[in-house]
């Protein structure tokens, strides 16, 4: 079985966020934005972990939707840190890119899941062990990974 890419990427991103938060607190004496960044930046990883043990299909989708919102909020805090000149753009460029990639990945999972839920309500595609490995590819756009049949709509 392939690795769970979203689980790995969200955990690694969370580690980077924690290190950035520590840097902001110790070196820049920025506590408020650091706390916000740490809270929103570590949430996607925790929510992805929670989604692995979701109580229902709807709960699974809901947890990932919240992770998506938290990831987008993290992008906001990163952009605010850059624009307010608390930290240089060069320092956060790779972290910003990583957050965008994670956001696209979450969007793709949610879109694919929604399509499968609508088109194949009794399918085994909902199993996380089946769904996540098919995402082991480069993320270019947040589009469903399964092509919709003509006439089917989300």
PDB file of C-alpha atoms in Angstrom, residues 19-140:
ATOM      1  CA  UNK A  19       9.408  26.039  14.182  1.00  0.00           C
ATOM      2  CA  UNK A  20       8.340  29.331  12.538  1.00  0.00           C
ATOM      3  CA  UNK A  21       6.184  30.165  15.537  1.00  0.00           C
ATOM      4  CA  UNK A  22       9.094  29.580  17.910  1.00  0.00           C
ATOM      5  CA  UNK A  23      11.292  31.811  15.738  1.00  0.00           C
ATOM      6  CA  UNK A  24       8.680  34.580  15.722  1.00  0.00           C
ATOM      7  CA  UNK A  25       8.315  34.461  19.499  1.00  0.00           C
ATOM      8  CA  UNK A  26      12.027  34.306  20.331  1.00  0.00           C
ATOM      9  CA  UNK A  27      13.586  36.472  17.621  1.00  0.00           C
ATOM     10  CA  UNK A  28      10.847  38.887  16.614  1.00  0.00           C
ATOM     11  CA  UNK A  29       8.956  39.018  19.920  1.00  0.00           C
ATOM     12  CA  UNK A  30       5.738  38.581  17.949  1.00  0.00           C
ATOM     13  CA  UNK A  31       3.339  36.606  20.131  1.00  0.00           C
ATOM     14  CA  UNK A  32      -0.146  37.327  18.784  1.00  0.00           C
ATOM     15  CA  UNK A  33       0.455  36.483  15.114  1.00  0.00           C
ATOM     16  CA  UNK A  34       2.699  33.606  16.139  1.00  0.00           C
ATOM     17  CA  UNK A  35      -0.097  32.072  18.193  1.00  0.00           C
ATOM     18  CA  UNK A  36      -2.616  32.486  15.362  1.00  0.00           C
ATOM     19  CA  UNK A  37      -0.199  30.988  12.845  1.00  0.00           C
ATOM     20  CA  UNK A  38       0.559  28.029  15.101  1.00  0.00           C
ATOM     21  CA  UNK A  39      -3.119  27.343  15.804  1.00  0.00           C
ATOM     22  CA  UNK A  40      -4.264  27.472  12.167  1.00  0.00           C
ATOM     23  CA  UNK A  41      -1.108  25.893  10.730  1.00  0.00           C
ATOM     24  CA  UNK A  42      -1.168  22.796  12.901  1.00  0.00           C
ATOM     25  CA  UNK A  43      -4.935  22.249  12.645  1.00  0.00           C
ATOM     26  CA  UNK A  44      -4.958  20.663   9.146  1.00  0.00           C
ATOM     27  CA  UNK A  45      -2.685  17.830  10.276  1.00  0.00           C
ATOM     28  CA  UNK A  46      -4.799  17.144  13.340  1.00  0.00           C
ATOM     29  CA  UNK A  47      -8.016  17.227  11.300  1.00  0.00           C
ATOM     30  CA  UNK A  48      -6.602  14.868   8.663  1.00  0.00           C
ATOM     31  CA  UNK A  49      -5.725  12.455  11.483  1.00  0.00           C
ATOM     32  CA  UNK A  50      -9.247  12.805  12.894  1.00  0.00           C
ATOM     33  CA  UNK A  51     -10.756  12.144   9.472  1.00  0.00           C
ATOM     34  CA  UNK A  52      -9.089   8.731   9.407  1.00  0.00           C
ATOM     35  CA  UNK A  53     -11.423   7.697  12.195  1.00  0.00           C
ATOM     36  CA  UNK A  54     -14.501   9.605  11.121  1.00  0.00           C
ATOM     37  CA  UNK A  55     -17.824   8.388  12.452  1.00  0.00           C
ATOM     38  CA  UNK A  56     -19.525   8.676   9.085  1.00  0.00           C
ATOM     39  CA  UNK A  57     -18.960   9.656   5.470  1.00  0.00           C
ATOM     40  CA  UNK A  58     -20.370  13.112   6.204  1.00  0.00           C
ATOM     41  CA  UNK A  59     -18.065  13.472   9.223  1.00  0.00           C
ATOM     42  CA  UNK A  60     -15.066  12.536   7.070  1.00  0.00           C
ATOM     43  CA  UNK A  61     -15.902  15.224   4.511  1.00  0.00           C
ATOM     44  CA  UNK A  62     -16.629  17.776   7.246  1.00  0.00           C
ATOM     45  CA  UNK A  63     -13.269  17.229   8.947  1.00  0.00           C
ATOM     46  CA  UNK A  64     -11.419  17.722   5.663  1.00  0.00           C
ATOM     47  CA  UNK A  65     -13.502  20.824   4.886  1.00  0.00           C
ATOM     48  CA  UNK A  66     -12.462  22.321   8.227  1.00  0.00           C
ATOM     49  CA  UNK A  67      -8.828  21.396   7.479  1.00  0.00           C
ATOM     50  CA  UNK A  68      -9.189  23.241   4.173  1.00  0.00           C
ATOM     51  CA  UNK A  69     -10.481  26.360   5.951  1.00  0.00           C
ATOM     52  CA  UNK A  70      -7.664  26.235   8.491  1.00  0.00           C
ATOM     53  CA  UNK A  71      -5.108  25.896   5.720  1.00  0.00           C
ATOM     54  CA  UNK A  72      -6.556  28.931   3.965  1.00  0.00           C
ATOM     55  CA  UNK A  73      -6.438  30.862   7.246  1.00  0.00           C
ATOM     56  CA  UNK A  74      -2.772  29.906   7.587  1.00  0.00           C
ATOM     57  CA  UNK A  75      -2.140  31.437   4.176  1.00  0.00           C
ATOM     58  CA  UNK A  76      -3.753  34.628   5.449  1.00  0.00           C
ATOM     59  CA  UNK A  77      -1.439  34.795   8.495  1.00  0.00           C
ATOM     60  CA  UNK A  78       1.628  34.075   6.360  1.00  0.00           C
ATOM     61  CA  UNK A  79       0.652  36.853   3.934  1.00  0.00           C
ATOM     62  CA  UNK A  80       0.006  39.232   6.839  1.00  0.00           C
ATOM     63  CA  UNK A  81       3.452  38.525   8.276  1.00  0.00           C
ATOM     64  CA  UNK A  82       5.013  39.312   4.892  1.00  0.00           C
ATOM     65  CA  UNK A  83       2.962  42.442   4.177  1.00  0.00           C
ATOM     66  CA  UNK A  84       3.506  43.880   7.656  1.00  0.00           C
ATOM     67  CA  UNK A  85       7.254  43.335   7.146  1.00  0.00           C
ATOM     68  CA  UNK A  86       7.628  41.310  10.316  1.00  0.00           C
ATOM     69  CA  UNK A  87       9.444  38.671   8.316  1.00  0.00           C
ATOM     70  CA  UNK A  88      10.902  38.711   4.808  1.00  0.00           C
ATOM     71  CA  UNK A  89       9.129  37.248   1.807  1.00  0.00           C
ATOM     72  CA  UNK A  90      12.141  35.041   1.077  1.00  0.00           C
ATOM     73  CA  UNK A  91      11.837  33.388   4.490  1.00  0.00           C
ATOM     74  CA  UNK A  92       8.206  32.440   3.971  1.00  0.00           C
ATOM     75  CA  UNK A  93       8.121  31.746   0.229  1.00  0.00           C
ATOM     76  CA  UNK A  94       8.547  27.976   0.505  1.00  0.00           C
ATOM     77  CA  UNK A  95       6.163  27.771   3.456  1.00  0.00           C
ATOM     78  CA  UNK A  96       3.546  29.752   1.525  1.00  0.00           C
ATOM     79  CA  UNK A  97       3.979  27.424  -1.470  1.00  0.00           C
ATOM     80  CA  UNK A  98       3.662  24.377   0.783  1.00  0.00           C
ATOM     81  CA  UNK A  99       0.439  25.766   2.298  1.00  0.00           C
ATOM     82  CA  UNK A 100      -0.984  26.365  -1.190  1.00  0.00           C
ATOM     83  CA  UNK A 101      -0.075  22.813  -2.219  1.00  0.00           C
ATOM     84  CA  UNK A 102      -1.732  21.404   0.905  1.00  0.00           C
ATOM     85  CA  UNK A 103      -4.833  23.496   0.210  1.00  0.00           C
ATOM     86  CA  UNK A 104      -5.029  22.187  -3.370  1.00  0.00           C
ATOM     87  CA  UNK A 105      -4.617  18.648  -2.148  1.00  0.00           C
ATOM     88  CA  UNK A 106      -7.418  19.039   0.394  1.00  0.00           C
ATOM     89  CA  UNK A 107      -9.679  20.603  -2.244  1.00  0.00           C
ATOM     90  CA  UNK A 108      -8.974  17.726  -4.623  1.00  0.00           C
ATOM     91  CA  UNK A 109      -9.817  15.147  -1.973  1.00  0.00           C
ATOM     92  CA  UNK A 110     -13.066  16.901  -1.081  1.00  0.00           C
ATOM     93  CA  UNK A 111     -14.104  17.309  -4.728  1.00  0.00           C
ATOM     94  CA  UNK A 112     -13.266  13.706  -5.564  1.00  0.00           C
ATOM     95  CA  UNK A 113     -15.025  12.455  -2.471  1.00  0.00           C
ATOM     96  CA  UNK A 114     -18.125  14.532  -3.253  1.00  0.00           C
ATOM     97  CA  UNK A 115     -18.208  13.203  -6.799  1.00  0.00           C
ATOM     98  CA  UNK A 116     -17.831   9.601  -5.631  1.00  0.00           C
ATOM     99  CA  UNK A 117     -20.436  10.054  -2.919  1.00  0.00           C
ATOM    100  CA  UNK A 118     -22.908  11.352  -5.481  1.00  0.00           C
ATOM    101  CA  UNK A 119     -22.079   8.931  -8.290  1.00  0.00           C
ATOM    102  CA  UNK A 120     -21.222   5.758  -6.376  1.00  0.00           C
ATOM    103  CA  UNK A 121     -22.969   5.932  -2.972  1.00  0.00           C
ATOM    104  CA  UNK A 122     -22.355   2.248  -2.163  1.00  0.00           C
ATOM    105  CA  UNK A 123     -18.814   2.046  -3.503  1.00  0.00           C
ATOM    106  CA  UNK A 124     -15.725   1.056  -1.551  1.00  0.00           C
ATOM    107  CA  UNK A 125     -14.059   4.275  -2.803  1.00  0.00           C
ATOM    108  CA  UNK A 126     -14.855   5.864   0.546  1.00  0.00           C
ATOM    109  CA  UNK A 127     -12.316   3.791   2.362  1.00  0.00           C
ATOM    110  CA  UNK A 128      -9.421   6.065   3.278  1.00  0.00           C
ATOM    111  CA  UNK A 129      -6.941   3.329   2.491  1.00  0.00           C
ATOM    112  CA  UNK A 130      -8.243   3.355  -1.081  1.00  0.00           C
ATOM    113  CA  UNK A 131      -8.932   7.066  -1.546  1.00  0.00           C
ATOM    114  CA  UNK A 132      -5.700   8.619  -0.328  1.00  0.00           C
ATOM    115  CA  UNK A 133      -3.152   6.598  -2.322  1.00  0.00           C
ATOM    116  CA  UNK A 134      -4.661   7.687  -5.633  1.00  0.00           C
ATOM    117  CA  UNK A 135      -3.587  11.198  -4.757  1.00  0.00           C
ATOM    118  CA  UNK A 136       0.089  10.269  -4.993  1.00  0.00           C
ATOM    119  CA  UNK A 137       0.800  12.532  -7.936  1.00  0.00           C
ATOM    120  CA  UNK A 138       1.710  16.125  -8.675  1.00  0.00           C
ATOM    121  CA  UNK A 139      -1.024  18.530  -7.728  1.00  0.00           C
ATOM    122  CA  UNK A 140      -1.633  21.056 -10.475  1.00  0.00           C
TER     123      UNK A 140
END
